[in-house]
Amino acid sequence: MVTITLHNSMTRRKETFAPINPDNVRMYLCGPTVYDRAHIGNARNVIMFDVLFRLLKHVYGDTHVTYVRNFTDVDDKINARAAQTGRSIGEITAETTQWFLDDMGALGNQLPTHMPRATQYIDQMIAMISDLIAKNHAYAAQGHVLFAVDSYDRYGRLSGRNIDDMIAGARVEVAPYKRNPMDFVLWKPSQDHEPGWDSPWGRGRPGWHIECSAMSRDLLGAHFDIHGGGNDLMFPHHENEIAQSCCADPNAGFANVWLHNEMLQVEGKKMSKSLGNFFTVRDLLDQGYAGEVIRFVFLSTHYGKPMDWTDAKARDAEKTLRKWRALTDGVAPSDIPPAVISTLGDDLNTSGVIALLHQYANAGDAPTLKAAASLIGLLGDDMGHWTAPTHDLSTYETALLKARETAMQTKDFAQVDQLKSLFQSAGLEVRMSKTGVELIPGVGFDIAALPDADTL
Ligand code: AMP
Ligand code: ZN
């Protein structure tokens, strides 16, 4: 059996991964709040978990891995967006959910096994909250239900924080219904214009953290293998999930391994919506970066390191992928070499896998290159469209065709030759047959190197 090691944020060590049940390896990733396009930082752990999903399926079998990623479709940011735009919440969440799926699909990510939406799990959340109250880990006050952090003595273990320090550092005004300033909301009352559900505590809606505890328990069980998200979620979100789940199911243990990715940065600062220094995955796709190129850039840096997005990286990635695609076009893959599996198994060393891909490419070993790349979701047929012409070259083809017709009569082929060399130096292959003319973009094709079509 292949050895997989993962850096567990809970123990702060790289550990050998041992699934609870090798016939059903279970993982959960905290997904997006659906009110806006995903920015490219949001793609980082989606790609990371996609690679993990592929690796685990390769090692344990395609049908032996369950991957859950949720959609948070009840949240005050969504309500605010609806109020700003005058659109309904349902319309906004449905549209944004589909955008997310389209954008992440364009980056070559497979669909998780389950993609629960929070609003589908309100009953399970209410049941879990009631259970926490019954077990004296939560209390109702003024239409709210709060989790009592001092009822859980391991609170702060994941993030390494101490409750007293947290209280001392808290600058926020403490709500009067809280017994302890660190207590967090499980349920809160809704005004008439806000989304709400009937509950034992009146009409209201869940706090954010409880949804992941309820959905993971329902779909993966109270004890499962891997849980993850960006390291910005470690506190308070994951800390609170642990408190809720471990108090609801005290003998279960919740997630064995916690994986956290470092942030994508712009000039040394976290890319985030609140800082306004973000661009979306769709922006990049619209600018002409292929999804596969974006994916390659992400995989070039280990998930545990901060990473900057730069155009230079994307241009390099594009050049490499064009070469690799030309080399592997129509080639049947070999088996995935063990070195690739063990490299990826070493805490998802994706940049190490890319170094191996360069070796196979340099050796001209196309079958191995193609097989190895598939493990990290590159060079697949599903993502290859971008190397096909994305620009309409028909005006250029017509110009060359016309020049040839004229030349047939005048017997002067100077203009035909001139056009051909112009196209070739822009990176196009020129195919001329009796029936027509075809221009095919080759490695290094650059549309900007062509003159405007109407100047021909
Ligand atoms: P949010 O939309 O802020 O709820 O975040 C959704 C997911 O994206 C969470 O797992 C975050 O940790 C992750 N995330 C947010 N910003 C970044 C970033 N700049 N780099 C990497 N991951 C991020
Ligand atoms: Zn979560």
Short mmCIF file of C-alpha atoms and ligand atoms in Angstrom, two decimals:
data_model
loop_
_atom_site.label_atom_id
_atom_site.label_comp_id
_atom_site.label_asym_id
_atom_site.label_seq_id
_atom_site.Cartn_x
_atom_site.Cartn_y
_atom_site.Cartn_z
CA MET A 1 0.00 0.00 0.00
CA VAL A 2 1.20 3.50 -0.85
CA THR A 3 2.16 5.63 2.14
CA ILE A 4 0.42 8.99 2.28
CA THR A 5 1.58 11.62 4.76
CA LEU A 6 -0.37 14.78 5.54
CA HIS A 7 0.42 17.76 7.70
CA ASN A 8 -2.21 17.67 10.44
CA SER A 9 -2.90 21.17 11.80
CA MET A 10 -4.29 19.61 14.98
CA THR A 11 -1.04 17.89 15.97
CA ARG A 12 1.13 20.34 13.99
CA ARG A 13 3.00 17.37 12.51
CA LYS A 14 3.24 15.51 9.27
CA GLU A 15 1.59 12.15 9.93
CA THR A 16 1.10 8.92 8.05
CA PHE A 17 -2.48 8.80 6.87
CA ALA A 18 -4.44 5.78 8.09
CA PRO A 19 -8.10 5.84 7.06
CA ILE A 20 -10.75 4.87 9.60
CA ASN A 21 -12.24 2.59 6.94
CA PRO A 22 -10.22 2.05 3.73
CA ASP A 23 -13.44 1.07 1.98
CA ASN A 24 -14.86 4.52 2.62
CA VAL A 25 -12.31 7.29 3.06
CA ARG A 26 -14.21 10.44 4.02
CA MET A 27 -13.27 14.08 3.56
CA TYR A 28 -15.00 17.41 4.07
CA LEU A 29 -14.06 20.84 2.70
CA CYS A 30 -15.75 24.04 3.85
CA GLY A 31 -17.20 25.53 0.71
CA PRO A 32 -18.15 29.01 -0.41
CA THR A 33 -20.78 31.43 0.78
CA VAL A 34 -22.78 32.01 -2.36
CA TYR A 35 -23.39 35.69 -2.97
CA ASP A 36 -20.69 36.61 -5.48
CA ARG A 37 -18.19 35.21 -7.98
CA ALA A 38 -15.37 33.18 -6.43
CA HIS A 39 -12.09 35.07 -6.32
CA ILE A 40 -8.99 33.14 -7.26
CA GLY A 41 -7.99 32.66 -3.61
CA ASN A 42 -11.15 30.62 -3.16
CA ALA A 43 -9.93 28.25 -5.87
CA ARG A 44 -6.82 27.30 -3.92
CA ASN A 45 -8.27 24.72 -1.58
CA VAL A 46 -10.75 23.51 -4.17
CA ILE A 47 -7.79 22.53 -6.36
CA MET A 48 -5.88 21.19 -3.36
CA PHE A 49 -8.78 18.99 -2.26
CA ASP A 50 -9.41 17.91 -5.83
CA VAL A 51 -5.84 16.63 -6.03
CA LEU A 52 -6.27 14.88 -2.67
CA PHE A 53 -9.54 13.34 -3.91
CA ARG A 54 -7.79 12.03 -7.04
CA LEU A 55 -4.89 10.64 -5.01
CA LEU A 56 -7.14 8.89 -2.48
CA LYS A 57 -9.28 7.43 -5.27
CA HIS A 58 -6.14 6.18 -6.98
CA VAL A 59 -4.89 4.53 -3.80
CA TYR A 60 -8.16 3.27 -2.23
CA GLY A 61 -10.30 2.85 -5.34
CA ASP A 62 -12.68 5.16 -7.20
CA THR A 63 -15.75 4.12 -5.26
CA HIS A 64 -14.06 4.12 -1.84
CA VAL A 65 -13.72 7.85 -1.24
CA THR A 66 -16.52 10.22 -0.19
CA TYR A 67 -15.86 13.91 -0.64
CA VAL A 68 -18.31 16.51 0.73
CA ARG A 69 -18.11 20.23 0.01
CA ASN A 70 -20.94 22.47 1.17
CA PHE A 71 -22.55 25.64 -0.12
CA THR A 72 -23.37 28.23 2.53
CA ASP A 73 -26.63 29.63 1.19
CA VAL A 74 -27.90 31.27 4.36
CA ASP A 75 -25.73 34.16 5.51
CA ASP A 76 -26.07 37.85 6.27
CA LYS A 77 -23.79 38.72 3.32
CA ILE A 78 -26.35 37.10 1.04
CA ASN A 79 -29.20 39.01 2.70
CA ALA A 80 -27.25 42.25 2.25
CA ARG A 81 -26.66 41.49 -1.43
CA ALA A 82 -30.36 40.83 -1.93
CA ALA A 83 -31.26 44.12 -0.22
CA GLN A 84 -28.72 46.06 -2.32
CA THR A 85 -29.78 44.61 -5.65
CA GLY A 86 -33.50 44.15 -5.06
CA ARG A 87 -33.18 40.54 -6.19
CA SER A 88 -34.44 37.55 -4.29
CA ILE A 89 -32.11 35.51 -2.09
CA GLY A 90 -33.00 32.33 -3.97
CA GLU A 91 -32.11 33.89 -7.30
CA ILE A 92 -28.75 35.13 -6.00
CA THR A 93 -27.74 31.86 -4.36
CA ALA A 94 -28.83 29.73 -7.34
CA GLU A 95 -26.95 31.93 -9.80
CA THR A 96 -23.81 32.12 -7.65
CA THR A 97 -23.81 28.39 -6.98
CA GLN A 98 -23.87 27.70 -10.72
CA TRP A 99 -21.09 30.26 -11.32
CA PHE A 100 -18.97 28.50 -8.72
CA LEU A 101 -19.53 25.11 -10.33
CA ASP A 102 -18.78 26.48 -13.80
CA ASP A 103 -15.64 28.31 -12.69
CA MET A 104 -14.26 25.41 -10.64
CA GLY A 105 -15.11 23.03 -13.48
CA ALA A 106 -13.14 25.24 -15.86
CA LEU A 107 -10.14 24.76 -13.57
CA GLY A 108 -10.38 21.00 -14.03
CA ASN A 109 -11.89 20.12 -10.66
CA GLN A 110 -14.03 17.03 -10.38
CA LEU A 111 -17.36 17.28 -8.62
CA PRO A 112 -17.35 16.18 -4.97
CA THR A 113 -19.52 13.20 -4.07
CA HIS A 114 -21.99 15.45 -2.20
CA MET A 115 -22.54 19.20 -2.32
CA PRO A 116 -25.07 19.93 0.42
CA ARG A 117 -26.62 23.36 0.77
CA ALA A 118 -27.10 24.71 4.28
CA THR A 119 -30.79 25.46 3.73
CA GLN A 120 -31.40 21.76 3.07
CA TYR A 121 -30.08 20.86 6.54
CA ILE A 122 -31.98 23.21 8.84
CA ASP A 123 -33.77 20.27 10.54
CA GLN A 124 -30.49 18.52 11.28
CA MET A 125 -29.06 21.76 12.65
CA ILE A 126 -32.05 22.32 14.92
CA ALA A 127 -31.75 18.73 16.19
CA MET A 128 -28.06 19.16 16.89
CA ILE A 129 -28.61 22.47 18.70
CA SER A 130 -31.38 20.93 20.84
CA ASP A 131 -29.05 18.08 21.70
CA LEU A 132 -26.29 20.53 22.70
CA ILE A 133 -28.73 22.35 24.98
CA ALA A 134 -29.84 19.04 26.52
CA LYS A 135 -26.20 18.18 27.19
CA ASN A 136 -25.57 21.58 28.83
CA HIS A 137 -23.18 22.78 26.16
CA ALA A 138 -25.54 25.45 24.89
CA TYR A 139 -28.22 27.79 26.24
CA ALA A 140 -31.11 29.79 24.82
CA ALA A 141 -31.33 33.51 25.59
CA GLN A 142 -33.45 36.23 23.99
CA GLY A 143 -34.29 34.22 20.87
CA HIS A 144 -30.65 33.21 20.44
CA VAL A 145 -28.95 29.96 21.22
CA LEU A 146 -25.31 30.18 22.23
CA PHE A 147 -22.62 27.60 22.59
CA ALA A 148 -21.01 27.79 26.05
CA VAL A 149 -17.29 27.62 25.33
CA ASP A 150 -16.33 26.95 28.92
CA SER A 151 -18.38 23.75 28.81
CA TYR A 152 -15.75 22.29 26.46
CA ASP A 153 -12.35 22.06 28.04
CA ARG A 154 -10.49 21.47 24.80
CA TYR A 155 -11.71 24.70 23.21
CA GLY A 156 -8.80 26.45 21.46
CA ARG A 157 -6.82 23.26 20.85
CA LEU A 158 -6.72 23.53 17.05
CA SER A 159 -5.72 27.16 16.81
CA GLY A 160 -3.57 26.99 19.94
CA ARG A 161 -5.49 29.79 21.59
CA ASN A 162 -6.30 30.11 25.22
CA ILE A 163 -9.81 31.25 26.17
CA ASP A 164 -8.66 33.79 28.74
CA ASP A 165 -6.26 35.42 26.26
CA MET A 166 -9.04 35.49 23.70
CA ILE A 167 -11.38 37.25 26.09
CA ALA A 168 -8.68 39.75 27.02
CA GLY A 169 -8.01 40.40 23.32
CA ALA A 170 -11.64 40.71 22.31
CA ARG A 171 -12.44 44.27 21.39
CA VAL A 172 -15.96 43.67 20.23
CA GLU A 173 -18.84 44.81 22.34
CA VAL A 174 -20.22 41.81 24.15
CA ALA A 175 -23.85 41.02 23.47
CA PRO A 176 -25.90 41.15 26.69
CA TYR A 177 -27.32 37.65 26.19
CA LYS A 178 -23.85 36.02 26.29
CA ARG A 179 -22.74 34.38 29.53
CA ASN A 180 -19.14 34.42 28.34
CA PRO A 181 -17.83 36.86 25.71
CA MET A 182 -16.41 33.96 23.65
CA ASP A 183 -19.72 32.09 23.44
CA PHE A 184 -20.81 31.89 19.83
CA VAL A 185 -24.15 31.84 18.09
CA LEU A 186 -25.80 28.57 17.07
CA TRP A 187 -29.17 30.13 16.28
CA LYS A 188 -30.40 33.70 16.01
CA PRO A 189 -33.80 35.35 15.58
CA SER A 190 -34.87 36.60 12.16
CA GLN A 191 -36.82 39.76 11.48
CA ASP A 192 -39.82 39.38 9.20
CA HIS A 193 -37.89 40.46 6.10
CA GLU A 194 -35.03 38.06 6.84
CA PRO A 195 -34.96 34.36 5.93
CA GLY A 196 -36.12 32.29 8.87
CA TRP A 197 -37.32 28.89 9.97
CA ASP A 198 -39.57 27.90 12.86
CA SER A 199 -37.64 26.45 15.76
CA PRO A 200 -38.09 25.78 19.49
CA TRP A 201 -36.51 29.24 20.01
CA GLY A 202 -38.80 31.09 17.65
CA ARG A 203 -38.45 31.97 13.98
CA GLY A 204 -34.78 32.33 13.17
CA ARG A 205 -31.78 31.11 11.26
CA PRO A 206 -28.60 29.21 12.08
CA GLY A 207 -25.22 30.71 12.87
CA TRP A 208 -22.59 29.84 10.31
CA HIS A 209 -20.54 27.19 12.17
CA ILE A 210 -23.33 24.74 12.98
CA GLU A 211 -24.03 23.95 9.33
CA CYS A 212 -20.71 22.15 8.77
CA SER A 213 -21.11 20.12 11.97
CA ALA A 214 -24.64 19.06 10.97
CA MET A 215 -23.88 18.34 7.32
CA SER A 216 -20.66 16.43 7.93
CA ARG A 217 -22.37 14.30 10.59
CA ASP A 218 -25.26 13.53 8.26
CA LEU A 219 -23.15 12.69 5.21
CA LEU A 220 -19.90 11.37 6.67
CA GLY A 221 -20.78 10.29 10.19
CA ALA A 222 -19.61 11.68 13.53
CA HIS A 223 -16.05 10.41 12.99
CA PHE A 224 -14.38 10.83 9.64
CA ASP A 225 -10.92 11.20 8.13
CA ILE A 226 -10.09 14.63 6.78
CA HIS A 227 -11.48 18.13 7.22
CA GLY A 228 -10.09 21.25 5.66
CA GLY A 229 -10.28 24.80 4.50
CA GLY A 230 -8.12 27.89 4.31
CA ASN A 231 -6.06 28.68 7.40
CA ASP A 232 -8.23 31.76 7.89
CA LEU A 233 -10.98 29.32 8.90
CA MET A 234 -8.98 27.68 11.67
CA PHE A 235 -10.32 30.21 14.14
CA PRO A 236 -13.11 30.68 14.86
CA HIS A 237 -14.88 28.51 12.29
CA HIS A 238 -13.08 25.19 12.68
CA GLU A 239 -12.53 25.64 16.38
CA ASN A 240 -16.29 26.10 16.77
CA GLU A 241 -17.13 23.16 14.51
CA ILE A 242 -14.92 20.96 16.70
CA ALA A 243 -16.56 22.22 19.89
CA GLN A 244 -20.08 21.60 18.56
CA SER A 245 -19.36 18.19 17.03
CA CYS A 246 -17.24 16.83 19.87
CA CYS A 247 -19.82 17.90 22.46
CA ALA A 248 -22.71 16.45 20.46
CA ASP A 249 -20.87 13.14 19.91
CA PRO A 250 -18.35 13.01 22.77
CA ASN A 251 -17.01 9.57 21.92
CA ALA A 252 -16.70 10.01 18.18
CA GLY A 253 -13.69 12.28 17.66
CA PHE A 254 -14.92 14.28 14.63
CA ALA A 255 -12.14 14.70 12.02
CA ASN A 256 -8.84 12.84 12.40
CA VAL A 257 -6.77 15.06 10.14
CA TRP A 258 -7.09 18.82 9.69
CA LEU A 259 -5.66 20.31 6.51
CA HIS A 260 -5.26 24.04 6.01
CA ASN A 261 -4.01 25.86 2.97
CA GLU A 262 -2.07 29.10 3.18
CA MET A 263 -3.53 32.21 1.63
CA LEU A 264 -3.22 33.48 -1.88
CA GLN A 265 -1.76 36.95 -1.65
CA VAL A 266 -1.58 40.16 -3.57
CA GLU A 267 1.53 42.12 -2.72
CA GLY A 268 1.94 40.43 0.62
CA LYS A 269 -1.71 40.75 1.72
CA LYS A 270 -4.40 38.10 1.75
CA MET A 271 -6.59 38.34 -1.34
CA SER A 272 -10.08 38.94 0.01
CA LYS A 273 -13.37 40.51 -0.81
CA SER A 274 -13.32 42.68 2.27
CA LEU A 275 -9.93 44.20 1.33
CA GLY A 276 -11.13 44.72 -2.24
CA ASN A 277 -7.80 43.44 -3.64
CA PHE A 278 -9.29 40.50 -5.45
CA PHE A 279 -9.98 39.33 -8.94
CA THR A 280 -12.23 36.49 -9.83
CA VAL A 281 -11.57 33.20 -11.55
CA ARG A 282 -13.95 34.40 -14.25
CA ASP A 283 -11.87 37.58 -14.76
CA LEU A 284 -8.84 35.43 -15.53
CA LEU A 285 -10.76 33.09 -17.82
CA ASP A 286 -12.20 36.09 -19.66
CA GLN A 287 -8.73 37.55 -20.06
CA GLY A 288 -7.86 34.42 -22.02
CA TYR A 289 -6.03 32.36 -19.39
CA ALA A 290 -7.01 28.75 -19.89
CA GLY A 291 -8.35 26.95 -16.82
CA GLU A 292 -5.54 24.44 -17.15
CA VAL A 293 -2.96 27.24 -17.05
CA ILE A 294 -4.49 28.67 -13.86
CA ARG A 295 -4.52 25.21 -12.31
CA PHE A 296 -0.86 24.67 -13.23
CA VAL A 297 0.12 27.94 -11.54
CA PHE A 298 -1.65 26.88 -8.32
CA LEU A 299 -0.07 23.42 -8.34
CA SER A 300 3.40 24.93 -8.71
CA THR A 301 3.33 26.10 -5.08
CA HIS A 302 2.76 23.80 -2.12
CA TYR A 303 -0.60 24.42 -0.44
CA GLY A 304 1.14 25.14 2.86
CA LYS A 305 3.05 28.11 1.52
CA PRO A 306 1.76 31.59 0.80
CA MET A 307 1.46 32.18 -2.92
CA ASP A 308 1.30 35.16 -5.22
CA TRP A 309 -0.53 35.14 -8.50
CA THR A 310 1.62 36.74 -11.22
CA ASP A 311 1.19 37.07 -14.96
CA ALA A 312 4.78 35.91 -15.49
CA LYS A 313 3.97 32.58 -13.80
CA ALA A 314 0.89 32.17 -15.96
CA ARG A 315 2.82 32.89 -19.16
CA ASP A 316 5.47 30.31 -18.22
CA ALA A 317 2.77 27.77 -17.37
CA GLU A 318 1.10 28.38 -20.71
CA LYS A 319 4.34 27.81 -22.63
CA THR A 320 5.05 24.58 -20.74
CA LEU A 321 1.54 23.24 -21.21
CA ARG A 322 1.52 24.03 -24.93
CA LYS A 323 4.73 22.02 -25.30
CA TRP A 324 3.42 19.15 -23.21
CA ARG A 325 0.11 19.08 -25.04
CA ALA A 326 1.86 18.99 -28.41
CA LEU A 327 4.02 16.12 -27.13
CA THR A 328 1.15 14.07 -25.70
CA ASP A 329 -1.48 14.77 -28.36
CA GLY A 330 -3.14 11.47 -29.30
CA VAL A 331 -0.73 9.48 -27.12
CA ALA A 332 -2.08 6.67 -24.92
CA PRO A 333 -0.95 7.08 -21.31
CA SER A 334 1.21 4.48 -19.57
CA ASP A 335 0.63 3.53 -15.93
CA ILE A 336 1.24 6.27 -13.38
CA PRO A 337 4.83 5.80 -12.15
CA PRO A 338 5.17 4.95 -8.43
CA ALA A 339 7.53 7.93 -7.98
CA VAL A 340 4.69 10.27 -8.92
CA ILE A 341 2.28 8.68 -6.46
CA SER A 342 4.79 8.74 -3.61
CA THR A 343 5.72 12.36 -4.37
CA LEU A 344 2.10 13.45 -4.32
CA GLY A 345 1.56 11.25 -1.26
CA ASP A 346 4.22 13.26 0.55
CA ASP A 347 1.81 15.87 1.92
CA LEU A 348 0.50 16.70 -1.58
CA ASN A 349 3.84 17.78 -3.01
CA THR A 350 2.35 19.04 -6.27
CA SER A 351 5.41 21.09 -7.21
CA GLY A 352 7.49 17.92 -6.84
CA VAL A 353 5.13 16.16 -9.24
CA ILE A 354 5.52 19.02 -11.73
CA ALA A 355 9.32 18.65 -11.49
CA LEU A 356 8.88 14.97 -12.43
CA LEU A 357 6.62 15.95 -15.34
CA HIS A 358 9.42 18.19 -16.66
CA GLN A 359 11.80 15.21 -16.48
CA TYR A 360 9.45 12.98 -18.47
CA ALA A 361 8.88 15.73 -21.04
CA ASN A 362 12.61 16.39 -21.39
CA ALA A 363 13.16 12.68 -21.96
CA GLY A 364 10.44 12.72 -24.64
CA ASP A 365 8.47 10.10 -22.66
CA ALA A 366 4.97 11.19 -23.70
CA PRO A 367 3.01 8.17 -22.34
CA THR A 368 4.50 8.60 -18.86
CA LEU A 369 4.07 12.37 -18.98
CA LYS A 370 0.41 12.00 -19.83
CA ALA A 371 -0.25 9.37 -17.16
CA ALA A 372 1.58 11.27 -14.43
CA ALA A 373 -0.12 14.56 -15.29
CA SER A 374 -3.55 12.94 -15.00
CA LEU A 375 -3.01 12.34 -11.28
CA ILE A 376 -3.01 16.10 -10.67
CA GLY A 377 -5.68 16.85 -13.25
CA LEU A 378 -3.49 18.11 -16.11
CA LEU A 379 -3.26 17.15 -19.82
CA GLY A 380 -6.65 15.43 -19.77
CA ASP A 381 -8.77 15.45 -22.90
CA ASP A 382 -11.51 17.32 -21.06
CA MET A 383 -9.30 20.39 -20.66
CA GLY A 384 -7.47 20.44 -23.97
CA HIS A 385 -9.72 22.78 -25.93
CA TRP A 386 -7.67 25.86 -25.13
CA THR A 387 -4.76 24.84 -27.34
CA ALA A 388 -7.18 24.59 -30.26
CA PRO A 389 -7.79 27.94 -32.00
CA THR A 390 -9.66 30.27 -29.70
CA HIS A 391 -9.52 33.08 -32.24
CA ASP A 392 -11.45 33.32 -35.44
CA LEU A 393 -8.78 33.09 -38.12
CA SER A 394 -11.16 32.85 -41.07
CA THR A 395 -10.47 36.40 -42.35
CA TYR A 396 -6.78 35.55 -42.54
CA GLU A 397 -7.56 32.29 -44.28
CA THR A 398 -9.77 34.09 -46.81
CA ALA A 399 -7.07 36.70 -47.45
CA LEU A 400 -4.55 33.97 -48.23
CA LEU A 401 -7.05 32.11 -50.40
CA LYS A 402 -7.79 35.27 -52.42
CA ALA A 403 -4.09 36.03 -52.80
CA ARG A 404 -3.60 32.53 -54.17
CA GLU A 405 -6.45 32.90 -56.67
CA THR A 406 -4.95 36.16 -57.95
CA ALA A 407 -1.50 34.60 -58.11
CA MET A 408 -2.80 31.69 -60.20
CA GLN A 409 -3.76 34.25 -62.86
CA THR A 410 -0.82 36.66 -62.60
CA LYS A 411 1.73 33.91 -61.91
CA ASP A 412 3.21 36.22 -59.27
CA PHE A 413 3.31 34.45 -55.91
CA ALA A 414 5.15 37.16 -53.98
CA GLN A 415 2.09 38.20 -51.97
CA VAL A 416 1.19 34.60 -51.13
CA ASP A 417 4.72 33.98 -49.85
CA GLN A 418 4.66 37.19 -47.88
CA LEU A 419 1.39 36.27 -46.14
CA LYS A 420 2.59 32.75 -45.44
CA SER A 421 5.75 33.94 -43.73
CA LEU A 422 3.77 36.54 -41.78
CA PHE A 423 1.46 33.84 -40.41
CA GLN A 424 4.28 31.43 -39.72
CA SER A 425 6.25 33.97 -37.75
CA ALA A 426 3.16 34.55 -35.57
CA GLY A 427 3.28 30.83 -34.70
CA LEU A 428 0.67 29.52 -37.15
CA GLU A 429 1.04 26.43 -39.22
CA VAL A 430 -0.12 27.13 -42.80
CA ARG A 431 -1.83 24.25 -44.57
CA MET A 432 -2.76 24.84 -48.20
CA SER A 433 -4.55 22.26 -50.27
CA LYS A 434 -6.46 22.30 -53.55
CA THR A 435 -9.69 22.85 -51.69
CA GLY A 436 -8.69 25.55 -49.24
CA VAL A 437 -6.42 27.10 -46.69
CA GLU A 438 -6.15 26.25 -43.00
CA LEU A 439 -4.27 28.15 -40.30
CA ILE A 440 -3.45 26.11 -37.17
CA PRO A 441 -2.01 27.71 -34.03
CA GLY A 442 1.20 25.99 -32.96
CA VAL A 443 3.26 26.24 -29.79
CA GLY A 444 3.94 29.92 -29.10
CA PHE A 445 1.11 31.22 -31.30
CA ASP A 446 0.51 34.86 -30.49
CA ILE A 447 -2.56 36.58 -31.94
CA ALA A 448 -0.97 39.97 -31.20
CA ALA A 449 1.79 39.20 -33.73
CA LEU A 450 -0.79 39.22 -36.56
CA PRO A 451 -1.70 42.50 -38.28
CA ASP A 452 -5.32 43.64 -38.12
CA ALA A 453 -7.30 41.55 -40.58
CA ASP A 454 -8.65 44.58 -42.44
CA THR A 455 -5.13 45.87 -43.21
CA LEU A 456 -4.32 42.79 -45.27
P1 AMP B 1 -15.05 32.61 1.96
O1 AMP B 1 -15.69 32.91 0.65
O2 AMP B 1 -14.25 33.76 2.53
O3 AMP B 1 -16.02 32.01 2.95
O4 AMP B 1 -13.95 31.50 1.71
C1 AMP B 1 -14.19 30.27 1.07
C2 AMP B 1 -12.95 29.43 1.13
O5 AMP B 1 -11.86 30.10 0.46
C3 AMP B 1 -12.45 29.17 2.55
O6 AMP B 1 -11.96 27.83 2.63
C4 AMP B 1 -11.32 30.16 2.73
O7 AMP B 1 -10.37 29.71 3.65
C5 AMP B 1 -10.73 30.20 1.34
N1 AMP B 1 -10.03 31.46 1.06
C6 AMP B 1 -10.53 32.72 1.19
N2 AMP B 1 -9.60 33.63 0.82
C7 AMP B 1 -8.49 32.94 0.43
C8 AMP B 1 -7.20 33.31 -0.06
N3 AMP B 1 -6.85 34.56 -0.25
N4 AMP B 1 -6.32 32.31 -0.35
C9 AMP B 1 -6.66 31.03 -0.16
N5 AMP B 1 -7.85 30.61 0.29
C10 AMP B 1 -8.77 31.55 0.60
ZN ZN B 2 -17.06 24.67 7.72
#
